[in-house]
Amino acid sequence: MKSHLILSIVAKFLIPLVLLFAFYVQFHGDFGPGGGFQAGVIFAAAVILHLLVFGHAATEHFIPTAVLKIGAALGVLIYAGVGVASLLAGGRYLDYDVLADNAVAGQHLGILLVEAGVGITVAAVMILLAYSFQQRGHDA
Amino acid sequence: MSPQLLMLSCLCLPLVGGGMLLLAHRRPRLRELILVLTAALSFTSALALLLQFREGNLLRLDLLTLLPGLDLMFEIEPLGALFAVLASGLWLPTSLYAIGYLRARKEEHQTRFHFWFCVAISATMGIAMAGNLLTLFVFYEVLTLSTYPLVTHIGNRGAVRGGRVYLGVLLATSIGLLLPAMLWTLHVAGTLQFTAGGILEGKLAPALAGLLLLMFVLGVGKAAVMPMHRWLPAAMVAPTPVSALLHAVAVVKAGVFTITKVVVYIFGTGFLGTVPAQRYLVYLAGFTVIAASVVALRQDNIKRLLAYSTISQLSYIVMATLALAPLALTGAGLHMVAHAFGKITLFFAAGAIYVAAHRTQVSELDGMGRRMPWTMAAFAIGALTMIGVPPSAGFVSKWFIIAGAYQADLYFVLAVIVLSTALNAFYMLPILHRAFFRAPEGRAHGEAPWPMRVALVSTAAASVLMFFFHAPILALTRSLTGAAP
Amino acid sequence: MREHLPILLVVLPMLAAPICSMLPRGRQAWLLATAVSWAVLAIAASLLIRVHAEGTISYALGGWPAPIGIEYRLDGLNALVQVLVAAIAACVLPFSGRSVQDEIDADRQPGFFALLLLLITGLLGIVATGDVFNVFVFLEISSLATYGLIAFGRDRRALLAAYRYLVLGSIGATLYLIGIGLLYALTGTLNMQDLAARLPAVADTRTAQTAITLVMVGLGIKMALFPLHLWLPNAYRFAPSAISAFLPATATKVAIYLMLRFVFDIFGVGFAFGRLELNEVLLALAAAAMLSASLAAMQQRDVKGILAYSSVAQVGYIVLGAALATPIGLTASLLHLFNHALMKGALFMAMGCVMLRVGRTDLDAIRGLGRRMPWTAAAFVVAGLSLIGVPLTAGFISKWYLVLAALEAGWWPLVILILVASLMALIYVWRVVALAYFAPNESQRREEAPLSMLVPLWLLVLANIWFGIDTRLSVAMAESGMRVLMAGPP
Amino acid sequence: MSWLAHFNYWAVIVVMMTGLYMAIAQSDLMRKLIGITLLQTAVFFLYISFGFVRNAQVPILTEGAERYSNPLPHVLILTAIVVGVATTALGLALVVRIRERYGSIDEAELASLADEVEDLEPHHDFDDQDEHP
């Protein structure tokens, strides 16, 4: 991959910001607009930017495909697991009230976990998609 | 044995025998022993059943209920008992004959052949004992399907083509006409039970009843009423034992048996008398009698000639049934038996000629009477039965049909019988003339193998015996008309 | 735990799917998926029994009560459909072990089973949920999984088939989405019960009528109702064997269930059939489906193609019974829904066995099958007889009911139509059977499919016979489903 | 000018029909996908404009809002967007692989290619790399 100086400098500058914004959206989700879907996509956008600028090898070096695959599955597991946990705690499926001592804290905890799961899965899947499309282009 | 067990054994013995055949397929002698034993046992149980019936036992067997009001059940009535005994009784000589035939021809897949034969017999028993229309229909279809492998047994292109016509016509008529007719009956009458005196009386307008009757008569393709007769000549691609038992006895008789059952137990002769269209069906059957005889006149292939003769003779029975006179109905029952004996003898003879002399055409039969005296003598008796000349069984049955035609004042039927008798003589007697009064041609050959000869002589003898001793059969068919005043 | 079974039914395969995708070997994924499918069947069966003993079960997700939160609602109808889906899954998964090993690259097998589990999740979810938007979500989960699974097919035409299905399926789902969006705008609710209660007030608006039409067309695509069936034949034909055994028996059935639910329970017969006269449209389409698809099936050169077109025709049968909107018609429809799943599952499984041993399923591959694979061929014959509707098989019972329903409604031409279509079924099934048994073949080697495939196959075949002889259970189930539908909107 | 009051619906209808037309009539597989995406986007618009209430406030984080927009359609459509993305991604993946195995993404050409026997071997190495770079 040819190096584009301006692109790589701008990218290096932007990527941390985008990542930070992703985390903001992720954890602010239970108070305001935001949540796992959006945060996951924003996170993925940062990684995809890295992929486009620095190439597949560089990106895969710090986010390997195997990790992404596990991440994609793990997110779903967290989501469904929270539901099952609330079952085990004596409530209904996805009834967050029972997850902590009082209902409000329970709702907080529950939504946080669920959104985390969603975020991980969405980010992982988006990055995986980008990886596989990128790969195809080079082989063909 | 209890009567129910007897009925079950009539139905299952051939199946069990067929299954054992399959197991014994590596040992031909054992296989054939099983076949003959099965046939004998089936005949015995059918006979025992007939005796039970004559003692006046109520013979009824509920097998299973598919849906409320829709069950598979069996009930013996005179005609059914007669049919069961006839089919299983003729199976015994046929199985002997088939063993000889298949061995002499060195056919492949003999076990498969015998197995499907057993299934077909079992289905015939089911038809004979059926207690309602649904049961009859089920076994009717099983019979069609189980005879397909027999018809296409040779497996060449011609056999497959013939098989396709066979299956196509029989299934198309049964699903396209018989099944709707059955559904209509169920819808109108609320039941499909065979009941003395019929179940449709007062429930259907006469004009519609005529249509329903037409659907039944044409829907039972096995009765080969024109224009649904095409399958029978097509089925002649089958090996001769199949043509003999199935296409002279089991399959075609199942057809006329079904029509008779429908006329007597579904419509009821009393009700049918008020249906105007019934007359036209008599004409249709009469037309078939004459037309098929005319076609038979022009055939040179022996089996095709016999097939058209069968079409003609079947319509005798249909016509006699539809004449609705008690005597004619008795004649119909008698003719079922008489024609069975005669036609199976003729087919046996044709097969024997084919095996011994490799001849299939009428024009090749010159002098055959001297080469194969037993075979041709039997053929002559069969031919006489077809024409209706004493001392053969055909005379008795035709006598009753004629008497019935007088009784019903149906001079059309009378004319048809006279004309067709003349036509029968026209196509049968020249064969006998060729065989006995012309000099033989070609290389010399002897008779067919002994199992075949035993079979054809015994059926020919039965045909003659029936002329002299027909009282038991007459009693049975009389009681049929007793059910229908 | 017992009260949570309705949700566990859906969550179990959903939880298992990601685990499956993480497993290193296809074999392990298969074992897990099989175990899950059996557990799901057990749960579904226990739920069905409970519904029959105690009546409708309602389960509120997250503890939010019905009209606000998402509600899972099981009654005599969908508990039955769930058991059907679960049972077919429990049969197909053991069956799939060998055929997947044979047809799919080793490293892609865990993904395959994960998608299959997701498909099961989606289908079970559609059936269980009482919320129309939730239906959309599960519909898309199952559809996406299906597109992916079809693309696993070895033939490159599988890709094209998957793509076509994706385009049409997405259009269908989108139309459905618009429809329920309009309904939501009108009534302010997405809960089925609530929707049914509020719909009559606004039924006269054009918006409501548009919404209903959109929903019906969207579902029509999903259930492959003629003429929206174009995606189906190739999708079934080129999918991996396990998938083409699973889909016809479940996916279209679930879509049909959904249509029944909408027409009878949400819109109400009086509105959908009485005022909009949808029944006449459905009747005409069903009739066209039966005839045209049967004709097409007769011309196919590939057995899976024949079976696929026959599936389109059978959808026609099912819709026909429903469109009559009489108790007996609905019973017939539900019976056929159930029975057809049994027979098509068995037929496609038999073709899976052929695929494994012969590698193709065109008519030439069938030659002499009766000798090469006697058990497979015999299974095909029995299931084929059931498809034709021969007495003593399950197919006969449902067709019999259908004919009775048509007679009762006074629709004579329909009776003829059903019989003609059965005759055509006979022709296309017989073509295969005649080749299998009466056509000579050079290779007379005997190479029967492995037991792991034969046992599930014969289980379904025996079910075909069982439900053809002892009809008490199936008819009682269908009737209880019918009563739910005939009761109409609450 | 009552028809103008519903201009959002008019916009939705135009986009929707454009998408539907593309999805059905275009023979290029990529354009079909774009059509599908347009169609879905139109539905998103539709839902979002349902939720809009004139002179209303955001319902969360504001005390005492009298009139507020309905948040539910937004939530619903979030799900639908995710579904749409997944569909598009899957569609694209299929298009890529169709291109690899057929060498074309034009429907008319594909139809003629479909019945030809494929030479499986040369392409096989691509398949194996699918999702496993």
CSV table of C-alpha atoms in Angstrom, one decimal, chain B residues 30-174:
chain,number,residue,atom,x,y,z
B,30,LEU,CA,-38.6,-72.9,-2.1
B,31,ARG,CA,-40.0,-69.7,-3.5
B,32,GLU,CA,-42.3,-71.6,-5.8
B,33,LEU,CA,-43.4,-73.9,-3.1
B,34,ILE,CA,-44.3,-70.9,-1.0
B,35,LEU,CA,-46.2,-69.4,-3.9
B,36,VAL,CA,-48.3,-72.5,-4.5
B,37,LEU,CA,-48.9,-73.1,-0.8
B,38,THR,CA,-50.0,-69.5,-0.4
B,39,ALA,CA,-52.4,-69.7,-3.3
B,40,ALA,CA,-53.8,-73.0,-1.9
B,41,LEU,CA,-54.3,-71.5,1.6
B,42,SER,CA,-55.9,-68.4,0.2
B,43,PHE,CA,-58.3,-70.5,-1.7
B,44,THR,CA,-59.1,-72.6,1.3
B,45,SER,CA,-59.8,-69.6,3.5
B,46,ALA,CA,-61.9,-68.0,0.8
B,47,LEU,CA,-63.9,-71.2,0.5
B,48,ALA,CA,-64.2,-71.4,4.3
B,49,LEU,CA,-65.5,-67.9,4.2
B,50,LEU,CA,-68.1,-68.8,1.6
B,51,LEU,CA,-69.3,-71.7,3.7
B,52,GLN,CA,-69.5,-69.5,6.8
B,53,PHE,CA,-71.5,-67.1,4.8
B,54,ARG,CA,-73.9,-69.7,3.6
B,55,GLU,CA,-74.5,-70.8,7.2
B,56,GLY,CA,-75.9,-67.3,7.6
B,57,ASN,CA,-73.2,-65.8,9.9
B,58,LEU,CA,-72.9,-62.1,9.9
B,59,LEU,CA,-69.5,-61.4,8.5
B,60,ARG,CA,-68.3,-58.0,9.3
B,61,LEU,CA,-64.9,-56.6,10.1
B,62,ASP,CA,-64.1,-53.0,11.1
B,63,LEU,CA,-60.4,-52.6,10.4
B,64,LEU,CA,-59.9,-48.9,11.3
B,65,THR,CA,-61.5,-45.6,11.4
B,66,LEU,CA,-59.8,-42.9,9.3
B,67,LEU,CA,-62.1,-40.1,10.2
B,68,PRO,CA,-65.5,-40.2,11.9
B,69,GLY,CA,-67.9,-41.8,9.4
B,70,LEU,CA,-65.0,-42.8,7.2
B,71,ASP,CA,-63.7,-46.2,8.0
B,72,LEU,CA,-62.1,-49.2,6.3
B,73,MET,CA,-64.4,-52.1,6.9
B,74,PHE,CA,-65.3,-55.3,5.3
B,75,GLU,CA,-68.6,-57.1,4.9
B,76,ILE,CA,-69.4,-60.2,3.0
B,77,GLU,CA,-72.3,-60.4,0.6
B,78,PRO,CA,-73.1,-63.1,-2.0
B,79,LEU,CA,-71.4,-61.5,-5.0
B,80,GLY,CA,-68.3,-60.6,-3.0
B,81,ALA,CA,-68.0,-64.1,-1.6
B,82,LEU,CA,-68.3,-65.5,-5.1
B,83,PHE,CA,-65.7,-63.1,-6.4
B,84,ALA,CA,-63.3,-63.9,-3.6
B,85,VAL,CA,-63.6,-67.6,-4.2
B,86,LEU,CA,-63.3,-67.2,-7.9
B,87,ALA,CA,-60.2,-65.0,-7.8
B,88,SER,CA,-58.4,-67.1,-5.2
B,89,GLY,CA,-59.5,-70.3,-6.8
B,90,LEU,CA,-58.2,-69.3,-10.2
B,91,TRP,CA,-55.0,-68.1,-8.6
B,92,LEU,CA,-54.0,-71.6,-7.8
B,93,PRO,CA,-53.8,-72.9,-11.4
B,94,THR,CA,-52.4,-69.5,-12.5
B,95,SER,CA,-49.5,-69.7,-10.0
B,96,LEU,CA,-48.7,-73.2,-11.4
B,97,TYR,CA,-48.9,-71.8,-14.9
B,98,ALA,CA,-46.8,-68.7,-14.0
B,99,ILE,CA,-44.1,-70.9,-12.6
B,100,GLY,CA,-43.9,-72.9,-15.8
B,101,TYR,CA,-44.2,-69.9,-18.0
B,102,LEU,CA,-41.5,-67.8,-16.3
B,103,ARG,CA,-39.1,-70.7,-16.1
B,104,ALA,CA,-39.6,-71.7,-19.7
B,105,ARG,CA,-39.1,-68.1,-20.8
B,106,LYS,CA,-36.2,-67.6,-18.4
B,107,GLU,CA,-37.6,-64.3,-17.4
B,108,GLU,CA,-35.7,-61.9,-15.1
B,109,HIS,CA,-37.0,-60.6,-11.8
B,110,GLN,CA,-39.2,-63.6,-11.1
B,111,THR,CA,-39.4,-62.9,-7.4
B,112,ARG,CA,-40.5,-59.4,-8.1
B,113,PHE,CA,-43.1,-60.8,-10.4
B,114,HIS,CA,-44.5,-63.2,-7.9
B,115,PHE,CA,-44.5,-60.7,-5.2
B,116,TRP,CA,-46.6,-58.1,-7.0
B,117,PHE,CA,-48.9,-60.9,-8.1
B,118,CYS,CA,-49.5,-61.7,-4.4
B,119,VAL,CA,-50.1,-58.0,-3.7
B,120,ALA,CA,-52.6,-57.8,-6.5
B,121,ILE,CA,-54.5,-60.9,-5.2
B,122,SER,CA,-54.6,-59.4,-1.8
B,123,ALA,CA,-56.1,-56.2,-3.2
B,124,THR,CA,-58.6,-58.2,-5.1
B,125,MET,CA,-59.7,-59.9,-1.9
B,126,GLY,CA,-60.0,-56.4,-0.4
B,127,ILE,CA,-62.3,-55.4,-3.2
B,128,ALA,CA,-64.4,-58.5,-2.9
B,129,MET,CA,-65.0,-58.1,0.8
B,130,ALA,CA,-65.2,-54.3,0.9
B,131,GLY,CA,-68.1,-53.1,3.1
B,132,ASN,CA,-68.2,-49.6,1.9
B,133,LEU,CA,-67.3,-47.6,-1.2
B,134,LEU,CA,-64.2,-46.1,0.4
B,135,THR,CA,-62.7,-49.4,1.2
B,136,LEU,CA,-63.5,-50.6,-2.2
B,137,PHE,CA,-61.9,-47.5,-3.7
B,138,VAL,CA,-58.7,-48.0,-1.7
B,139,PHE,CA,-58.2,-51.5,-2.8
B,140,TYR,CA,-59.2,-50.7,-6.3
B,141,GLU,CA,-56.3,-48.2,-6.4
B,142,VAL,CA,-54.0,-50.7,-4.8
B,143,LEU,CA,-54.9,-53.2,-7.5
B,144,THR,CA,-54.1,-50.7,-10.2
B,145,LEU,CA,-50.7,-49.7,-8.7
B,146,SER,CA,-49.7,-53.3,-7.9
B,147,THR,CA,-50.4,-54.6,-11.4
B,148,TYR,CA,-48.3,-51.8,-13.0
B,149,PRO,CA,-45.0,-53.6,-12.3
B,150,LEU,CA,-46.6,-56.8,-13.7
B,151,VAL,CA,-47.7,-55.1,-16.9
B,152,THR,CA,-44.3,-53.5,-17.5
B,153,HIS,CA,-42.5,-56.6,-16.3
B,154,ILE,CA,-40.6,-57.2,-19.6
B,155,GLY,CA,-39.2,-53.7,-19.2
B,156,ASN,CA,-38.6,-52.8,-22.9
B,157,ARG,CA,-39.9,-49.7,-24.5
B,158,GLY,CA,-43.1,-51.2,-25.7
B,159,ALA,CA,-43.9,-52.5,-22.2
B,160,VAL,CA,-43.3,-49.1,-20.7
B,161,ARG,CA,-45.5,-47.4,-23.2
B,162,GLY,CA,-48.2,-50.0,-22.6
B,163,GLY,CA,-47.8,-49.5,-18.9
B,164,ARG,CA,-48.2,-45.8,-19.2
B,165,VAL,CA,-51.5,-46.2,-21.1
B,166,TYR,CA,-52.6,-48.8,-18.6
B,167,LEU,CA,-51.8,-46.6,-15.5
B,168,GLY,CA,-52.9,-43.4,-17.2
B,169,VAL,CA,-56.4,-44.6,-18.2
B,170,LEU,CA,-57.1,-46.5,-15.0
B,171,LEU,CA,-55.9,-43.7,-12.6
B,172,ALA,CA,-57.4,-40.9,-14.6
B,173,THR,CA,-60.8,-42.5,-14.6
B,174,SER,CA,-60.7,-43.5,-11.0
